[in-house]
Short mmCIF file of C-alpha atoms in Angstrom, two decimals:
data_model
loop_
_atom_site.label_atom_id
_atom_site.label_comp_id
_atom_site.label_asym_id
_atom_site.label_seq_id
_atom_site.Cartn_x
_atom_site.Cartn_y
_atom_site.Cartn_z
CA UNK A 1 -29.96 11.55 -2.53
CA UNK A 2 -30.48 9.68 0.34
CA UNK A 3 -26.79 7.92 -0.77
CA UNK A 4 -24.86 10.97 -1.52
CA UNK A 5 -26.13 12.44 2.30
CA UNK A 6 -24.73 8.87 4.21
CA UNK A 7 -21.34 9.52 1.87
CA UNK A 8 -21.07 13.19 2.57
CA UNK A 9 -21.75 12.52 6.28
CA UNK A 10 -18.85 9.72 6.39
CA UNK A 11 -16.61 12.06 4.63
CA UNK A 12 -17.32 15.01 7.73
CA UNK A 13 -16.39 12.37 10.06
CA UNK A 14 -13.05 11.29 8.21
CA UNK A 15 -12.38 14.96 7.80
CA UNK A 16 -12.81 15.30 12.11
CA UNK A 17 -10.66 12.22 12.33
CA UNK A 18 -7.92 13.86 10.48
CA UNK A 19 -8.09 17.04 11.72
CA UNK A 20 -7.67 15.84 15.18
CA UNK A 21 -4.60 13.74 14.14
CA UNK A 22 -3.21 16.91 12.25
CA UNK A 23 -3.37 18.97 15.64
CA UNK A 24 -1.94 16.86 17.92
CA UNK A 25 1.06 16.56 15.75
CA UNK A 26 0.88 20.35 15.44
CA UNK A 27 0.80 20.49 19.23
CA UNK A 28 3.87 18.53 19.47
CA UNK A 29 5.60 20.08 16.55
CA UNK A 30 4.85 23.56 18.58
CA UNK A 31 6.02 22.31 22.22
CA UNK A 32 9.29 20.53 20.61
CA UNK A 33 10.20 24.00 18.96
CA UNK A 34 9.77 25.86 22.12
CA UNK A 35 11.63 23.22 24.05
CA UNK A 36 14.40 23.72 21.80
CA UNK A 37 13.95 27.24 22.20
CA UNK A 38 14.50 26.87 26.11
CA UNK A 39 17.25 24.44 25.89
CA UNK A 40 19.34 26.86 23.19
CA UNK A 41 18.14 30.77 24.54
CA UNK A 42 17.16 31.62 20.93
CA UNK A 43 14.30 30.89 18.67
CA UNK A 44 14.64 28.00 16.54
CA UNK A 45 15.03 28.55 12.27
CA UNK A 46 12.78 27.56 9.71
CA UNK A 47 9.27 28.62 9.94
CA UNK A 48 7.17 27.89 12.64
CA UNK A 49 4.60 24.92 11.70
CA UNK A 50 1.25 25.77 10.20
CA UNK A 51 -2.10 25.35 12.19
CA UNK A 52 -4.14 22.25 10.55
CA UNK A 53 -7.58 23.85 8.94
CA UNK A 54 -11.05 21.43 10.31
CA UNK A 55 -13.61 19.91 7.89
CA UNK A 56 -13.66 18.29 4.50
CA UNK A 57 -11.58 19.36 1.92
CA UNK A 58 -11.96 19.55 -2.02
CA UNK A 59 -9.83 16.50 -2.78
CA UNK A 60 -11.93 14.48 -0.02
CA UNK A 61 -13.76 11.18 -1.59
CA UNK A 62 -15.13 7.63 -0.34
CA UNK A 63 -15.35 4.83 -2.72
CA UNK A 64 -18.57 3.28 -3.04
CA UNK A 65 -17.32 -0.57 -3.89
CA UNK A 66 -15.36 -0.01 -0.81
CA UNK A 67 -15.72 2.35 1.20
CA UNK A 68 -13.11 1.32 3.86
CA UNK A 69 -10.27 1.63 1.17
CA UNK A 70 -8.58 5.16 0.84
CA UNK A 71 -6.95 7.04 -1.92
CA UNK A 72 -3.37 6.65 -1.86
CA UNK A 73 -0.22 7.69 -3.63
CA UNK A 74 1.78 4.37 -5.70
CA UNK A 75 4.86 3.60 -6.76
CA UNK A 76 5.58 4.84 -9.80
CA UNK A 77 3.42 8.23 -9.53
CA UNK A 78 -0.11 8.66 -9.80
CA UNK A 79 -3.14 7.11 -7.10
CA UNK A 80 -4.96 3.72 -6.57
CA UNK A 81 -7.48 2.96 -3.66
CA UNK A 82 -5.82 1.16 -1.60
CA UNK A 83 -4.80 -0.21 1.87
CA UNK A 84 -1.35 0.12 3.24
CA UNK A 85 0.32 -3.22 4.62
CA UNK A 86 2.62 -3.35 7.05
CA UNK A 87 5.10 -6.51 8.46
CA UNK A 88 7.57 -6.75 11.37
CA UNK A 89 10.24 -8.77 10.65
CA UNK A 90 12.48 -10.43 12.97
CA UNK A 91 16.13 -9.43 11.48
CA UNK A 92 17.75 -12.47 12.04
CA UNK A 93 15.26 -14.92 10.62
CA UNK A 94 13.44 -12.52 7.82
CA UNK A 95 10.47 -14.41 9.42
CA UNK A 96 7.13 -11.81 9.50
CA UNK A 97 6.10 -11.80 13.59
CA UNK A 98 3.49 -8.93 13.10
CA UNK A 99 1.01 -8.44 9.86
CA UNK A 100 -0.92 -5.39 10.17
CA UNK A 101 -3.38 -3.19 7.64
CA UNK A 102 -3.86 -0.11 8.02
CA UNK A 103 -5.95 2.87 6.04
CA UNK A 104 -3.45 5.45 6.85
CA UNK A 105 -0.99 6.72 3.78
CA UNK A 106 1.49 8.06 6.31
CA UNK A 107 3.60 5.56 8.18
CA UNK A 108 4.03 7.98 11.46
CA UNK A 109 1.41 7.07 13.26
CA UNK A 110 2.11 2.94 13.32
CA UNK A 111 5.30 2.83 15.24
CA UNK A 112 3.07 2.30 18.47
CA UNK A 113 0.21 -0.22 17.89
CA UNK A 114 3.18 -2.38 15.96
CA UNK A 115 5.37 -1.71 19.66
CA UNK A 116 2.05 -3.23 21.19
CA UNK A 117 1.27 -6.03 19.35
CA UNK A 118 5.18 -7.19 19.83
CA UNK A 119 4.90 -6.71 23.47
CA UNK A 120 1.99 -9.12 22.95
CA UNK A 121 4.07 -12.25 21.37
CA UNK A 122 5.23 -14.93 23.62
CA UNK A 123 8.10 -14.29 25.92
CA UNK A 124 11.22 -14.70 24.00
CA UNK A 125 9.90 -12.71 21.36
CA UNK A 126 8.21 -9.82 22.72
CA UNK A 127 11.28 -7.70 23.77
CA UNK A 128 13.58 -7.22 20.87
CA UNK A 129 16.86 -4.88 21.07
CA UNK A 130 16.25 -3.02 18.23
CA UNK A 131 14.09 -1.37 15.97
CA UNK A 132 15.13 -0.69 12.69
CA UNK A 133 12.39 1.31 10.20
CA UNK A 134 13.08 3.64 7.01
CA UNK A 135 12.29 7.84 7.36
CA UNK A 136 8.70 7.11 6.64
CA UNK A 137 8.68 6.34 10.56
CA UNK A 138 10.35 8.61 11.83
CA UNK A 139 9.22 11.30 14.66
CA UNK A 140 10.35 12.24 18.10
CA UNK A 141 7.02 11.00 19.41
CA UNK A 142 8.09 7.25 17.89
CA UNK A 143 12.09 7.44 19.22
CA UNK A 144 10.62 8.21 22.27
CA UNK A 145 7.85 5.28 22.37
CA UNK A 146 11.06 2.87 21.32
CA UNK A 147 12.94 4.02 24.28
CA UNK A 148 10.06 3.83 26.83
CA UNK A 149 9.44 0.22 25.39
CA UNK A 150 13.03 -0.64 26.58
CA UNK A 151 13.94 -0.87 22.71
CA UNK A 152 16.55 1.37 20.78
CA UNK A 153 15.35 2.95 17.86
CA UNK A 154 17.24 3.39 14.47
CA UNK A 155 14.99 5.27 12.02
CA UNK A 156 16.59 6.75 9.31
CA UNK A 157 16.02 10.66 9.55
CA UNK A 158 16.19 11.30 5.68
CA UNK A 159 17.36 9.79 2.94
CA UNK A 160 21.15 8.92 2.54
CA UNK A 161 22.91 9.79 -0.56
CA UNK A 162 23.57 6.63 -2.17
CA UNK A 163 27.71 6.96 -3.06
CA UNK A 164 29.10 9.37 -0.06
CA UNK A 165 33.01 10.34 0.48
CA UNK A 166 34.91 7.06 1.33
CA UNK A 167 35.99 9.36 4.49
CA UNK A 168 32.24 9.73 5.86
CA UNK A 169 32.45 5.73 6.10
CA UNK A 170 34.82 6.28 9.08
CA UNK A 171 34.03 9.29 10.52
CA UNK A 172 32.59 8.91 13.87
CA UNK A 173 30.05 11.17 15.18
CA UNK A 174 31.03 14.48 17.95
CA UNK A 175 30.13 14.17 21.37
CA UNK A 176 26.80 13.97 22.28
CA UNK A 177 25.61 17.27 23.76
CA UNK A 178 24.41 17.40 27.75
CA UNK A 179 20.67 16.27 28.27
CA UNK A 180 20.17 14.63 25.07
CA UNK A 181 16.72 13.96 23.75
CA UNK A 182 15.88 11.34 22.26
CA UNK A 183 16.18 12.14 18.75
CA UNK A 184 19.44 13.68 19.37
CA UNK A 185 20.40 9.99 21.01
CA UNK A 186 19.08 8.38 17.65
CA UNK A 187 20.84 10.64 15.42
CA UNK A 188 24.39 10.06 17.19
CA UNK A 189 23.76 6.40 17.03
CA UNK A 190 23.03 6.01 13.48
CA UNK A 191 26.24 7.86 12.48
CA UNK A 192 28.56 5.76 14.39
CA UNK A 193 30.18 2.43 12.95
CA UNK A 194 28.28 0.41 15.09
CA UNK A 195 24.77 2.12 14.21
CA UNK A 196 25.32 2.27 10.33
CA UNK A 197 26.06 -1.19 9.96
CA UNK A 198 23.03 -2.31 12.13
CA UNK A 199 20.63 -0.07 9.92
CA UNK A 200 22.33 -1.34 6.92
CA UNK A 201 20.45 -4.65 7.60
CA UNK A 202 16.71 -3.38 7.41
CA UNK A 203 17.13 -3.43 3.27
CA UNK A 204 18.99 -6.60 3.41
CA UNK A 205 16.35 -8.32 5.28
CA UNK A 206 13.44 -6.45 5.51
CA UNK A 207 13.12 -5.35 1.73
CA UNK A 208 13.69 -8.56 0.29
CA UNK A 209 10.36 -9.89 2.39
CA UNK A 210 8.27 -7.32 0.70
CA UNK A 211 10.09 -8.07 -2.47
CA UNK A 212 9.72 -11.65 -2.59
CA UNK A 213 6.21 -11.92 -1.94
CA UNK A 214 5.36 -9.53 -4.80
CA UNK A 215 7.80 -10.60 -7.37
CA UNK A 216 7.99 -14.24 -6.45
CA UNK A 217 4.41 -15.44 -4.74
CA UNK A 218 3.09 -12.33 -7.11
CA UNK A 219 1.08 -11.28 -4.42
CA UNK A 220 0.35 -7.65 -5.85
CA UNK A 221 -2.78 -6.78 -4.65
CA UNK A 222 -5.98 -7.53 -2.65
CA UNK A 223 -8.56 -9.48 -3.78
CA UNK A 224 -10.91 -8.68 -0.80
CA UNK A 225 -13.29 -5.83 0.07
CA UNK A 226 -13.02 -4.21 3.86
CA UNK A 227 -10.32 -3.73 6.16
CA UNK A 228 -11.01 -6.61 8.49
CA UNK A 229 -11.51 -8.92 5.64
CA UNK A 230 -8.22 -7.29 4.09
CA UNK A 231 -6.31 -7.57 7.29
CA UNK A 232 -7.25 -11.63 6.87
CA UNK A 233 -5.68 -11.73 3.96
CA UNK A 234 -2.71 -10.27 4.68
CA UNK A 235 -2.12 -12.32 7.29
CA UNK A 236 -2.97 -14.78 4.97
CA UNK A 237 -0.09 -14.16 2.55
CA UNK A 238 2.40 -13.72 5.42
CA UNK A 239 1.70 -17.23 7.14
CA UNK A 240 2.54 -18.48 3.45
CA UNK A 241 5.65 -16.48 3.31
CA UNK A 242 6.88 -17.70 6.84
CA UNK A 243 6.14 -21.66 5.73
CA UNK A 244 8.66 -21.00 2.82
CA UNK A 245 10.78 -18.70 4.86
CA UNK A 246 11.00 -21.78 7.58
CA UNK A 247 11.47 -24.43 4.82
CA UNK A 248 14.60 -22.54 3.35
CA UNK A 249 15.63 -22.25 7.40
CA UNK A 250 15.22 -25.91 8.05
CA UNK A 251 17.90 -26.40 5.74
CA UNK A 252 20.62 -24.30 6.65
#
């Protein structure tokens, strides 16, 4: 009993964790609609977001072999406990400059601490150009982050159809509208020449890291219990990937 009252008591305090994250991004969901609402004069489509609802619900669980894990959705179909690993890779080099773990299924919310800990490498690497990340990251809360970091973002709205008209490969994008936000930057960016080809590179060199270090290291999952002993060996597994990253460099 007294086991079952510490688990239903963690699961109340996950459940006040997420509720808070769900209404700030309701918040900001709300005050970007009626920004767009004073910027146009009319209300915008679509319906309005829903209000997040506080406490635990049915599908909530905690594991008991490890507690700090979290359900999560695979690859495939279907869910494992599991953490979610992250990398930033440097785009010329394919070389990982930022391992993180984190518990979260939803990549929205780590656009910012992975902006921190880059503005925490050395000087030379802590300022890059560009950030380049699939629709998983995006949000007008992370373009905005990018651009107050000095860096300009190029997160892919939604997912591309993978054989458009041989026309939409040339078509440049209208004229950007007067007092652009920062999404509406992004979006014009990523559908001119210049921006398509630069996000063309993030599955060219940031796939194949992820790729290579399951298929070929077979790195596939983590043999560790908690996230800080997790987070060790993820960092782990990307030191070993940069030694044989740098060895293939070393030749060229």
């Amino acid at each position: 009993m007294a086991a079952i009252a510490d688990a239903k008591a963690k699961i109340e305090a996950r459940a006040a964790e997420r509720f808070a994250r769900e209404q700030a991004d309701y918040e900001a969901k709300l005050a970007a609609r009626a920004q767009r609402a004073a910027t146009t004069g009319r209300n915008p489509g679509g319906k309005p977001p829903k209000a997040p609802e506080p406490g635990p619900r049915p599908e909530d669980q905690i594991n008991l072999t490890d507690e700090e894990s979290r359900i999560m959705p695979v690859a495939g179909g279907g869910f494992e406990q599991c953490y979610n690993a992250q990398a930033l890779v440097d785009n010329e080099t394919m070389l990982v400059l930022a391992p993180q773990v984190t518990q979260a299924t939803n990549d929205k919310q780590q656009v910012v601490p992975m902006l921190e800990r880059v503005q925490a490498l050395p000087t030379g690497l802590n300022q890059p150009e560009q950030l380049l990340a699939d629709t998983g990251y995006c949000s007008a809360d992370n373009v905005a982050a990018c651009e107050q970091a000095g860096i300009e973002p190029l997160i892919a709205l939604k997912r591309d159809h993978h054989h458009p008209h041989w026309a939409e490969r040339f078509r440049e994008p209208d004229e950007l509208p007067d007092n652009p936000t920062p999404v509406e930057r992004m979006t014009h960016r990523l559908k001119t020449a210049d921006g398509r080809a630069a996000y063309a590179l993030r599955k060219q060199r940031v796939e194949p890291v992820f790729g290579i270090i399951k298929s070929v290291m077979g790195f596939r999952q983590f043999l560790t219990r908690g996230l800080d002993n997790v987070q060790g060996e993820w960092t782990l597994v990307c030191l070993a990937w940069n030694l044989k990253r740098m060895a293939v460099l070393r030749l060229n």
